[in-house]
């Protein structure tokens, strides 16, 4: 009969329905370990607690407890060919001989890498922007820059007023602003319009503004005019004939007094950088005061209104301000961790009904983070650790609490499932309960931990180092937390039971009162209270045990469950055990499960059953009555089938939406839409052209092979040892063929179009035609002027190779590029070890850094097409096409590919783990179907929210898999546990047992994880906000599909008996299971009541101990 406990046969061996050999070993281990926990709980707890603290102290003391420095190359894919080519060019420039730099006057060079860009737009995005009133508003904003008392110490110096003496820089006049929009209307010669103390920004006559406006619009019709004024005019000009926006680029001079090099020459100058930062911050503070911006709770000051007179929206950005802006956001967002921790702590107390267990659980969660650094940083030698890894706290909060709930709930349930025998001591009873709870929880938590770990390990194969290291660290944290749960929590439970009143009505009265106040628990009745007292002389654990057992009063002690042979299935029907076996609890090498008095009680549903379990059982076991109008549906579990079909319809629909996810068609959002920086970023692509530093350089490089040697490269320290370029010894620029091939490449680079692609609009060319710097063209012009002959003249008395290179080096040292009078040929005409080694031709791309990935990909195809069209004589065979634009493009592509690969790994691993844990392919199949529905539904909701497969979504998608498996695996494990360990054969009994024993635990875990993740909704950084949304949606769908798809499937079509057992499918690897009753253990329903009856035949014992183990 289902529910009859499995007993040993006469010879002590176990029937095939009992535990397998491996499980017997596991139960032996559980028995012995639990004996240590119950006999010496204080020593066991102290030893583990002390070991954890010792390791954490070692980790922190060795400097492995904090974050590493964020380098320039952490997101670069070192194995990508385009990244390698950037490294080749960087290495060549590191090895080239440096030309002496002589700046006769400080600040004579406008700094290219640092500037303040201020953008303006009409508040409604409509209407002509260039009006007298708006020009005046722009002037008032920029007066905060030009009128700053410090501006004279940072402005670019006017060359016409500067002296050759560096000491006179402070007395030199500032250069007129060349990239200021209001300066075009006020005039740049006299800065009085921005600095006058009485009227710095007078309202200009309409005629004056209109004349300048018409001049700008007329110039835009030519390529030259577009390059000159496109920066100031929005893209709406193309179809409206006017612009609703404009902007200015406000520059500083370099180097500052007391410094020899600019930040463009050497970015690693912290002292000079700090001076610039102080000036930029002072100007930003003036702007904040001007707009009356204020900070609120979880509300950055830079999200306040920045409009002037409600007519013009003003936004700004500078790389010098990014540290302050993002630091403020990060500090505010990470404060949400405190609220997540408090929520988990409170909920853990409410569910476990113990502050002690809640404290131990939170200790495990927090200590697992630094403890994991032992394996991550010290043993694994992974040097990189950043904010992304810190997100593991949200994962461990949910998963760690769930693991504690599984063990604590198993312990609580053992008081009902395994009541104390009359002749059994409390120590023996606790040992027996802990062994059963420990064995059950150890397997259940292992299944979920291993599957979740596998999901995160799948991210470890990502070529993107921060993503791979996050996967490594997260998986280690989950494993460590699992080890803490099975090593520290058991002794904590025993300590709580022996010395703190235990759980339930026998616990501390103040806890009962508190939980009753919040509605978690009803106060114990007078009978329960009296039972809990157990007499004034009774020890504390006896009082607790009596209280626990009081709920079993409805089950009479002399009631025995009869099996199909009419014999008692309880203690009277079993072979009397020897004293030694009774004391040990281990029979036939396996933990003895003697639940005969409560076998049916395990399936009983009454007013003491958890509400969720009562509701689910009532829903899933509802059967159509005999009077149902559709005859063939009479007796069918209609609500179960309805849940299955409804969930499948929902999942399939959302899966269809998930399939529509695509790459971003616009720039990705990383900050709130109302943040100054995000508004600036969104609007930066709405201008005809961008500033020069917004466009990456496209470089054609001769003189190096497409190989780089990296003998000592550490992927976790990507900024170190980037490799050494291999010079092309056959490259000979003095050869006329090579010289002409380079000159031809320059000509083609200037005119190369993007064909039908709109990525290069509005210019339509690969690079801006006026931005190409070609050394051979300028050298040829210089050579003709200096020597009256072409540099490639090889006639009699012509230029020899030695003369060519001698003159080339002279040209390199004595001239500057025509497009950059303050620059040099140092990086373009490379000299290594005193000899000419490489040549670089460069031009500014027409696709900006802020462009979407699709546009970058199209430009990459055009650039590769250009390289294929170039002439490649033997003396100039290798041509590298290098641009930093492709570095981030490769990262974006790898994010998408990594997501697909991660999902492809996570699903098979989850299936294999389930199949191995349950040894039932049908359960594993249903579970993986549920997990597929969960992941697909989450991505489908993301698509309906308007998300695309961007950076954030790609990172989060694989993390979602880790969250999606737990609850389904928990329910599947309990369904399997009911058959293997309790002897339940019928599917409806197994399913009912799983629901009654695990549904409340699953719900508690879901509340914990979703609750901790919900606080991320308050975050301002979009990554955190989206992550919180995905966590909560994933938990919601995990709960939905595990309870309303997976469980109903098991109710109506779950495996009964040996149906679906792996032994049926792996006959070559293991013996087939006993066929006793197997033929009747199919999927058909039986019985007039419509319930799924058990048709397995009588249990047969093995004939001797040498019989092969059966699956």
mmCIF file of N, CA and C in Angstrom, residues 161-275:
data_model
loop_
_atom_site.group_PDB
_atom_site.id
_atom_site.type_symbol
_atom_site.label_atom_id
_atom_site.label_comp_id
_atom_site.label_asym_id
_atom_site.label_seq_id
_atom_site.Cartn_x
_atom_site.Cartn_y
_atom_site.Cartn_z
ATOM 1 N N UNK A 161 49.118 86.833 -28.457
ATOM 2 C CA UNK A 161 49.437 87.693 -27.316
ATOM 3 C C UNK A 161 50.446 87.075 -26.374
ATOM 4 N N UNK A 162 50.857 85.825 -26.664
ATOM 5 C CA UNK A 162 51.763 85.125 -25.759
ATOM 6 C C UNK A 162 53.194 85.502 -26.044
ATOM 7 N N UNK A 163 54.025 85.341 -25.026
ATOM 8 C CA UNK A 163 55.459 85.615 -25.131
ATOM 9 C C UNK A 163 56.192 84.312 -25.185
ATOM 10 N N UNK A 164 57.411 84.349 -25.607
ATOM 11 C CA UNK A 164 58.227 83.144 -25.635
ATOM 12 C C UNK A 164 58.635 82.720 -24.248
ATOM 13 N N UNK A 165 58.417 83.568 -23.279
ATOM 14 C CA UNK A 165 58.783 83.243 -21.906
ATOM 15 C C UNK A 165 57.629 82.559 -21.223
ATOM 16 N N UNK A 166 57.922 81.401 -20.687
ATOM 17 C CA UNK A 166 56.872 80.640 -20.016
ATOM 18 C C UNK A 166 56.353 81.365 -18.805
ATOM 19 N N UNK A 167 57.154 82.184 -18.201
ATOM 20 C CA UNK A 167 56.730 82.850 -16.973
ATOM 21 C C UNK A 167 55.678 83.908 -17.206
ATOM 22 N N UNK A 168 55.496 84.317 -18.473
ATOM 23 C CA UNK A 168 54.529 85.361 -18.769
ATOM 24 C C UNK A 168 53.174 84.812 -19.158
ATOM 25 N N UNK A 169 52.950 83.538 -18.947
ATOM 26 C CA UNK A 169 51.692 82.925 -19.360
ATOM 27 C C UNK A 169 50.507 83.527 -18.643
ATOM 28 N N UNK A 170 50.675 83.851 -17.365
ATOM 29 C CA UNK A 170 49.545 84.375 -16.604
ATOM 30 C C UNK A 170 49.082 85.729 -17.120
ATOM 31 N N UNK A 171 49.979 86.437 -17.816
ATOM 32 C CA UNK A 171 49.600 87.747 -18.343
ATOM 33 C C UNK A 171 49.106 87.674 -19.778
ATOM 34 N N UNK A 172 49.162 86.494 -20.390
ATOM 35 C CA UNK A 172 48.707 86.335 -21.773
ATOM 36 C C UNK A 172 47.194 86.293 -21.825
ATOM 37 N N UNK A 173 46.651 86.778 -22.902
ATOM 38 C CA UNK A 173 45.204 86.786 -23.070
ATOM 39 C C UNK A 173 44.704 85.402 -23.426
ATOM 40 N N UNK A 174 43.458 85.138 -23.012
ATOM 41 C CA UNK A 174 42.840 83.853 -23.363
ATOM 42 C C UNK A 174 42.451 83.866 -24.836
ATOM 43 N N UNK A 175 42.596 82.731 -25.476
ATOM 44 C CA UNK A 175 42.221 82.616 -26.886
ATOM 45 C C UNK A 175 40.712 82.719 -27.025
ATOM 46 N N UNK A 176 40.223 83.338 -28.097
ATOM 47 C CA UNK A 176 38.775 83.411 -28.311
ATOM 48 C C UNK A 176 38.191 81.998 -28.412
ATOM 49 N N UNK A 177 37.032 81.777 -27.825
ATOM 50 C CA UNK A 177 36.420 80.440 -27.881
ATOM 51 C C UNK A 177 36.005 80.093 -29.303
ATOM 52 N N UNK A 178 36.536 78.998 -29.822
ATOM 53 C CA UNK A 178 36.256 78.622 -31.212
ATOM 54 C C UNK A 178 35.079 77.665 -31.334
ATOM 55 N N UNK A 179 34.635 77.070 -30.213
ATOM 56 C CA UNK A 179 33.563 76.077 -30.276
ATOM 57 C C UNK A 179 32.392 76.453 -29.379
ATOM 58 N N UNK A 180 32.184 77.740 -29.178
ATOM 59 C CA UNK A 180 31.076 78.219 -28.349
ATOM 60 C C UNK A 180 29.951 78.712 -29.236
ATOM 61 N N UNK A 181 28.751 78.180 -29.041
ATOM 62 C CA UNK A 181 27.609 78.583 -29.870
ATOM 63 C C UNK A 181 27.246 80.050 -29.671
ATOM 64 N N UNK A 182 27.107 80.558 -28.441
ATOM 65 C CA UNK A 182 26.769 81.987 -28.313
ATOM 66 C C UNK A 182 27.876 82.898 -28.823
ATOM 67 N N UNK A 183 29.128 82.429 -28.799
ATOM 68 C CA UNK A 183 30.228 83.260 -29.288
ATOM 69 C C UNK A 183 30.071 83.552 -30.772
ATOM 70 N N UNK A 184 29.413 82.644 -31.516
ATOM 71 C CA UNK A 184 29.193 82.897 -32.946
ATOM 72 C C UNK A 184 28.293 84.101 -33.148
ATOM 73 N N UNK A 185 27.418 84.372 -32.178
ATOM 74 C CA UNK A 185 26.469 85.467 -32.318
ATOM 75 C C UNK A 185 26.981 86.748 -31.646
ATOM 76 N N UNK A 186 27.663 86.606 -30.503
ATOM 77 C CA UNK A 186 28.178 87.769 -29.798
ATOM 78 C C UNK A 186 29.507 88.233 -30.356
ATOM 79 N N UNK A 187 30.240 87.329 -31.007
ATOM 80 C CA UNK A 187 31.560 87.667 -31.502
ATOM 81 C C UNK A 187 32.617 87.174 -30.526
ATOM 82 N N UNK A 188 33.742 86.736 -31.073
ATOM 83 C CA UNK A 188 34.756 86.115 -30.220
ATOM 84 C C UNK A 188 35.907 87.045 -29.881
ATOM 85 N N UNK A 189 36.021 88.168 -30.547
ATOM 86 C CA UNK A 189 37.185 89.027 -30.322
ATOM 87 C C UNK A 189 37.168 89.611 -28.917
ATOM 88 N N UNK A 190 36.010 90.051 -28.452
ATOM 89 C CA UNK A 190 35.906 90.672 -27.141
ATOM 90 C C UNK A 190 35.106 89.743 -26.229
ATOM 91 N N UNK A 191 35.720 89.309 -25.135
ATOM 92 C CA UNK A 191 35.045 88.385 -24.228
ATOM 93 C C UNK A 191 34.130 89.109 -23.254
ATOM 94 N N UNK A 192 33.926 90.365 -23.466
ATOM 95 C CA UNK A 192 33.097 91.122 -22.544
ATOM 96 C C UNK A 192 31.677 90.599 -22.465
ATOM 97 N N UNK A 193 31.193 89.964 -23.546
ATOM 98 C CA UNK A 193 29.819 89.448 -23.540
ATOM 99 C C UNK A 193 29.607 88.378 -22.481
ATOM 100 N N UNK A 194 30.697 87.739 -22.051
ATOM 101 C CA UNK A 194 30.558 86.687 -21.054
ATOM 102 C C UNK A 194 31.120 87.073 -19.700
ATOM 103 N N UNK A 195 31.880 88.163 -19.616
ATOM 104 C CA UNK A 195 32.589 88.475 -18.370
ATOM 105 C C UNK A 195 32.231 89.830 -17.784
ATOM 106 N N UNK A 196 31.408 90.592 -18.455
ATOM 107 C CA UNK A 196 31.057 91.922 -17.947
ATOM 108 C C UNK A 196 30.297 91.795 -16.630
ATOM 109 N N UNK A 197 30.723 92.503 -15.592
ATOM 110 C CA UNK A 197 30.046 92.380 -14.301
ATOM 111 C C UNK A 197 28.673 93.039 -14.290
ATOM 112 N N UNK A 198 28.422 93.969 -15.211
ATOM 113 C CA UNK A 198 27.137 94.673 -15.213
ATOM 114 C C UNK A 198 26.113 93.978 -16.095
ATOM 115 N N UNK A 199 26.455 93.723 -17.330
ATOM 116 C CA UNK A 199 25.511 93.085 -18.257
ATOM 117 C C UNK A 199 26.288 92.108 -19.132
ATOM 118 N N UNK A 200 26.605 90.918 -18.595
ATOM 119 C CA UNK A 200 27.467 89.995 -19.340
ATOM 120 C C UNK A 200 26.821 89.432 -20.596
ATOM 121 N N UNK A 201 25.516 89.398 -20.656
ATOM 122 C CA UNK A 201 24.843 88.780 -21.804
ATOM 123 C C UNK A 201 23.664 89.637 -22.248
ATOM 124 N N UNK A 202 23.934 90.741 -22.959
ATOM 125 C CA UNK A 202 22.831 91.587 -23.418
ATOM 126 C C UNK A 202 22.000 90.878 -24.482
ATOM 127 N N UNK A 203 20.736 91.242 -24.573
ATOM 128 C CA UNK A 203 19.855 90.662 -25.582
ATOM 129 C C UNK A 203 20.212 91.250 -26.942
ATOM 130 N N UNK A 204 20.569 90.401 -27.891
ATOM 131 C CA UNK A 204 20.998 90.851 -29.210
ATOM 132 C C UNK A 204 19.805 91.204 -30.073
ATOM 133 N N UNK A 205 20.011 92.127 -31.033
ATOM 134 C CA UNK A 205 18.931 92.474 -31.960
ATOM 135 C C UNK A 205 18.532 91.261 -32.802
ATOM 136 N N UNK A 206 17.276 91.210 -33.147
ATOM 137 C CA UNK A 206 16.763 90.099 -33.953
ATOM 138 C C UNK A 206 17.491 90.021 -35.282
ATOM 139 N N UNK A 207 17.783 91.145 -35.902
ATOM 140 C CA UNK A 207 18.441 91.152 -37.208
ATOM 141 C C UNK A 207 19.826 90.543 -37.131
ATOM 142 N N UNK A 208 20.556 90.842 -36.062
ATOM 143 C CA UNK A 208 21.901 90.295 -35.904
ATOM 144 C C UNK A 208 21.858 88.774 -35.758
ATOM 145 N N UNK A 209 20.923 88.281 -34.959
ATOM 146 C CA UNK A 209 20.792 86.830 -34.755
ATOM 147 C C UNK A 209 20.335 86.160 -36.043
ATOM 148 N N UNK A 210 19.399 86.765 -36.732
ATOM 149 C CA UNK A 210 18.875 86.171 -37.965
ATOM 150 C C UNK A 210 19.952 86.090 -39.042
ATOM 151 N N UNK A 211 20.796 87.103 -39.130
ATOM 152 C CA UNK A 211 21.855 87.100 -40.139
ATOM 153 C C UNK A 211 22.840 85.963 -39.882
ATOM 154 N N UNK A 212 23.229 85.797 -38.646
ATOM 155 C CA UNK A 212 24.166 84.716 -38.326
ATOM 156 C C UNK A 212 23.508 83.355 -38.524
ATOM 157 N N UNK A 213 22.246 83.260 -38.171
ATOM 158 C CA UNK A 213 21.525 81.989 -38.327
ATOM 159 C C UNK A 213 21.447 81.594 -39.794
ATOM 160 N N UNK A 214 21.105 82.556 -40.649
ATOM 161 C CA UNK A 214 21.022 82.257 -42.078
ATOM 162 C C UNK A 214 22.384 81.893 -42.653
ATOM 163 N N UNK A 215 23.424 82.524 -42.150
ATOM 164 C CA UNK A 215 24.775 82.201 -42.614
ATOM 165 C C UNK A 215 25.143 80.760 -42.268
ATOM 166 N N UNK A 216 24.768 80.322 -41.061
ATOM 167 C CA UNK A 216 25.056 78.937 -40.636
ATOM 168 C C UNK A 216 24.298 77.950 -41.503
ATOM 169 N N UNK A 217 23.005 78.209 -41.703
ATOM 170 C CA UNK A 217 22.186 77.281 -42.485
ATOM 171 C C UNK A 217 22.652 77.198 -43.940
ATOM 172 N N UNK A 218 23.110 78.326 -44.498
ATOM 173 C CA UNK A 218 23.613 78.306 -45.874
ATOM 174 C C UNK A 218 24.900 77.493 -45.974
ATOM 175 N N UNK A 219 25.762 77.630 -44.980
ATOM 176 C CA UNK A 219 27.030 76.907 -45.010
ATOM 177 C C UNK A 219 26.831 75.399 -44.891
ATOM 178 N N UNK A 220 25.763 74.968 -44.234
ATOM 179 C CA UNK A 220 25.532 73.540 -44.035
ATOM 180 C C UNK A 220 25.269 72.800 -45.351
ATOM 181 N N UNK A 221 25.013 73.527 -46.406
ATOM 182 C CA UNK A 221 24.734 72.891 -47.690
ATOM 183 C C UNK A 221 26.000 72.413 -48.387
ATOM 184 N N UNK A 222 27.158 72.799 -47.854
ATOM 185 C CA UNK A 222 28.432 72.352 -48.412
ATOM 186 C C UNK A 222 29.129 71.424 -47.422
ATOM 187 N N UNK A 223 30.046 70.583 -47.960
ATOM 188 C CA UNK A 223 30.780 69.657 -47.096
ATOM 189 C C UNK A 223 31.644 70.408 -46.097
ATOM 190 N N UNK A 224 32.278 71.478 -46.543
ATOM 191 C CA UNK A 224 33.124 72.276 -45.649
ATOM 192 C C UNK A 224 32.288 72.918 -44.561
ATOM 193 N N UNK A 225 31.156 73.489 -44.941
ATOM 194 C CA UNK A 225 30.272 74.117 -43.953
ATOM 195 C C UNK A 225 29.705 73.108 -42.974
ATOM 196 N N UNK A 226 29.432 71.907 -43.466
ATOM 197 C CA UNK A 226 28.904 70.866 -42.590
ATOM 198 C C UNK A 226 29.930 70.489 -41.533
ATOM 199 N N UNK A 227 31.199 70.389 -41.927
ATOM 200 C CA UNK A 227 32.256 70.080 -40.976
ATOM 201 C C UNK A 227 32.452 71.206 -39.978
ATOM 202 N N UNK A 228 32.215 72.470 -40.428
ATOM 203 C CA UNK A 228 32.447 73.619 -39.573
ATOM 204 C C UNK A 228 31.303 73.869 -38.601
ATOM 205 N N UNK A 229 30.050 73.728 -39.054
ATOM 206 C CA UNK A 229 28.901 74.090 -38.230
ATOM 207 C C UNK A 229 28.019 72.907 -37.824
ATOM 208 N N UNK A 230 28.285 71.726 -38.352
ATOM 209 C CA UNK A 230 27.431 70.577 -38.038
ATOM 210 C C UNK A 230 27.406 70.248 -36.557
ATOM 211 N N UNK A 231 28.477 70.575 -35.848
ATOM 212 C CA UNK A 231 28.541 70.306 -34.419
ATOM 213 C C UNK A 231 27.476 71.087 -33.656
ATOM 214 N N UNK A 232 27.092 72.282 -34.158
ATOM 215 C CA UNK A 232 26.183 73.172 -33.435
ATOM 216 C C UNK A 232 24.722 72.974 -33.817
ATOM 217 N N UNK A 233 24.439 72.147 -34.817
ATOM 218 C CA UNK A 233 23.093 72.065 -35.375
ATOM 219 C C UNK A 233 22.558 70.646 -35.244
ATOM 220 N N UNK A 234 21.283 70.543 -34.838
ATOM 221 C CA UNK A 234 20.652 69.246 -34.655
ATOM 222 C C UNK A 234 20.258 68.596 -35.960
ATOM 223 N N UNK A 235 20.004 67.275 -35.904
ATOM 224 C CA UNK A 235 19.631 66.527 -37.104
ATOM 225 C C UNK A 235 18.246 66.915 -37.614
ATOM 226 N N UNK A 236 17.435 67.547 -36.782
ATOM 227 C CA UNK A 236 16.102 67.941 -37.256
ATOM 228 C C UNK A 236 16.191 69.005 -38.340
ATOM 229 N N UNK A 237 17.347 69.643 -38.496
ATOM 230 C CA UNK A 237 17.525 70.623 -39.564
ATOM 231 C C UNK A 237 17.321 69.974 -40.936
ATOM 232 N N UNK A 238 17.689 68.689 -41.059
ATOM 233 C CA UNK A 238 17.636 68.025 -42.363
ATOM 234 C C UNK A 238 16.213 67.925 -42.908
ATOM 235 N N UNK A 239 15.221 67.789 -42.044
ATOM 236 C CA UNK A 239 13.854 67.660 -42.549
ATOM 237 C C UNK A 239 12.948 68.828 -42.147
ATOM 238 N N UNK A 240 13.428 69.693 -41.240
ATOM 239 C CA UNK A 240 12.624 70.847 -40.840
ATOM 240 C C UNK A 240 13.161 72.164 -41.388
ATOM 241 N N UNK A 241 14.445 72.174 -41.714
ATOM 242 C CA UNK A 241 15.055 73.403 -42.193
ATOM 243 C C UNK A 241 15.499 74.315 -41.076
ATOM 244 N N UNK A 242 15.342 73.899 -39.831
ATOM 245 C CA UNK A 242 15.827 74.658 -38.684
ATOM 246 C C UNK A 242 16.209 73.665 -37.595
ATOM 247 N N UNK A 243 16.899 74.154 -36.575
ATOM 248 C CA UNK A 243 17.321 73.285 -35.475
ATOM 249 C C UNK A 243 16.631 73.700 -34.181
ATOM 250 N N UNK A 244 16.285 72.719 -33.378
ATOM 251 C CA UNK A 244 15.658 72.987 -32.079
ATOM 252 C C UNK A 244 16.678 72.827 -30.953
ATOM 253 N N UNK A 245 17.930 72.655 -31.295
ATOM 254 C CA UNK A 245 18.957 72.420 -30.282
ATOM 255 C C UNK A 245 20.290 72.985 -30.766
ATOM 256 N N UNK A 246 21.207 73.141 -29.828
ATOM 257 C CA UNK A 246 22.571 73.543 -30.148
ATOM 258 C C UNK A 246 23.470 73.132 -28.986
ATOM 259 N N UNK A 247 24.745 73.380 -29.113
ATOM 260 C CA UNK A 247 25.683 73.022 -28.041
ATOM 261 C C UNK A 247 27.010 73.753 -28.230
ATOM 262 N N UNK A 248 27.813 73.692 -27.165
ATOM 263 C CA UNK A 248 29.133 74.327 -27.167
ATOM 264 C C UNK A 248 30.146 73.368 -26.569
ATOM 265 N N UNK A 249 31.381 73.496 -27.024
ATOM 266 C CA UNK A 249 32.491 72.736 -26.468
ATOM 267 C C UNK A 249 33.454 73.740 -25.862
ATOM 268 N N UNK A 250 33.580 73.711 -24.537
ATOM 269 C CA UNK A 250 34.386 74.683 -23.811
ATOM 270 C C UNK A 250 35.699 74.020 -23.434
ATOM 271 N N UNK A 251 36.808 74.594 -23.906
ATOM 272 C CA UNK A 251 38.111 73.955 -23.778
ATOM 273 C C UNK A 251 38.998 74.653 -22.761
ATOM 274 N N UNK A 252 39.983 73.900 -22.300
ATOM 275 C CA UNK A 252 41.035 74.436 -21.436
ATOM 276 C C UNK A 252 42.364 74.282 -22.149
ATOM 277 N N UNK A 253 43.357 75.024 -21.694
ATOM 278 C CA UNK A 253 44.672 74.960 -22.309
ATOM 279 C C UNK A 253 45.587 73.981 -21.594
ATOM 280 N N UNK A 254 46.634 73.570 -22.284
ATOM 281 C CA UNK A 254 47.597 72.622 -21.721
ATOM 282 C C UNK A 254 48.973 72.889 -22.324
ATOM 283 N N UNK A 255 50.032 72.544 -21.590
ATOM 284 C CA UNK A 255 50.013 72.083 -20.190
ATOM 285 C C UNK A 255 49.870 73.250 -19.241
ATOM 286 N N UNK A 256 49.480 72.950 -18.012
ATOM 287 C CA UNK A 256 49.396 73.999 -17.013
ATOM 288 C C UNK A 256 50.799 74.424 -16.581
ATOM 289 N N UNK A 257 50.865 75.573 -15.954
ATOM 290 C CA UNK A 257 52.164 76.066 -15.493
ATOM 291 C C UNK A 257 52.788 75.084 -14.517
ATOM 292 N N UNK A 258 54.053 74.817 -14.713
ATOM 293 C CA UNK A 258 54.768 73.898 -13.843
ATOM 294 C C UNK A 258 54.812 72.474 -14.367
ATOM 295 N N UNK A 259 54.151 72.231 -15.526
ATOM 296 C CA UNK A 259 54.136 70.887 -16.111
ATOM 297 C C UNK A 259 54.687 70.949 -17.525
ATOM 298 N N UNK A 260 55.423 69.912 -17.905
ATOM 299 C CA UNK A 260 56.086 69.902 -19.211
ATOM 300 C C UNK A 260 55.216 69.297 -20.294
ATOM 301 N N UNK A 261 54.372 68.350 -19.919
ATOM 302 C CA UNK A 261 53.583 67.625 -20.906
ATOM 303 C C UNK A 261 52.094 67.845 -20.663
ATOM 304 N N UNK A 262 51.302 67.748 -21.745
ATOM 305 C CA UNK A 262 49.847 67.822 -21.613
ATOM 306 C C UNK A 262 49.313 66.448 -21.217
ATOM 307 N N UNK A 263 48.042 66.409 -20.831
ATOM 308 C CA UNK A 263 47.409 65.120 -20.535
ATOM 309 C C UNK A 263 47.235 64.290 -21.802
ATOM 310 N N UNK A 264 47.195 64.957 -22.946
ATOM 311 C CA UNK A 264 47.167 64.216 -24.215
ATOM 312 C C UNK A 264 48.497 63.505 -24.439
ATOM 313 N N UNK A 265 49.599 64.154 -24.042
ATOM 314 C CA UNK A 265 50.920 63.537 -24.175
ATOM 315 C C UNK A 265 51.084 62.392 -23.179
ATOM 316 N N UNK A 266 50.642 62.615 -21.937
ATOM 317 C CA UNK A 266 50.815 61.629 -20.871
ATOM 318 C C UNK A 266 49.626 61.746 -19.919
ATOM 319 N N UNK A 267 48.642 60.859 -20.046
ATOM 320 C CA UNK A 267 47.449 60.944 -19.189
ATOM 321 C C UNK A 267 47.751 60.672 -17.717
ATOM 322 N N UNK A 268 48.862 59.996 -17.440
ATOM 323 C CA UNK A 268 49.181 59.621 -16.070
ATOM 324 C C UNK A 268 49.918 60.758 -15.359
ATOM 325 N N UNK A 269 49.169 61.822 -15.066
ATOM 326 C CA UNK A 269 49.707 62.961 -14.334
ATOM 327 C C UNK A 269 48.673 63.367 -13.278
ATOM 328 N N UNK A 270 48.645 62.668 -12.157
ATOM 329 C CA UNK A 270 47.578 62.907 -11.168
ATOM 330 C C UNK A 270 47.563 64.325 -10.627
ATOM 331 N N UNK A 271 48.718 64.956 -10.485
ATOM 332 C CA UNK A 271 48.749 66.315 -9.938
ATOM 333 C C UNK A 271 48.093 67.303 -10.897
ATOM 334 N N UNK A 272 48.430 67.195 -12.180
ATOM 335 C CA UNK A 272 47.834 68.101 -13.158
ATOM 336 C C UNK A 272 46.347 67.780 -13.339
ATOM 337 N N UNK A 273 46.024 66.504 -13.307
ATOM 338 C CA UNK A 273 44.621 66.092 -13.437
ATOM 339 C C UNK A 273 43.782 66.671 -12.303
ATOM 340 N N UNK A 274 44.293 66.631 -11.077
ATOM 341 C CA UNK A 274 43.529 67.130 -9.935
ATOM 342 C C UNK A 274 43.266 68.627 -10.045
ATOM 343 N N UNK A 275 44.199 69.381 -10.652
ATOM 344 C CA UNK A 275 43.975 70.817 -10.842
ATOM 345 C C UNK A 275 42.829 71.060 -11.817
#
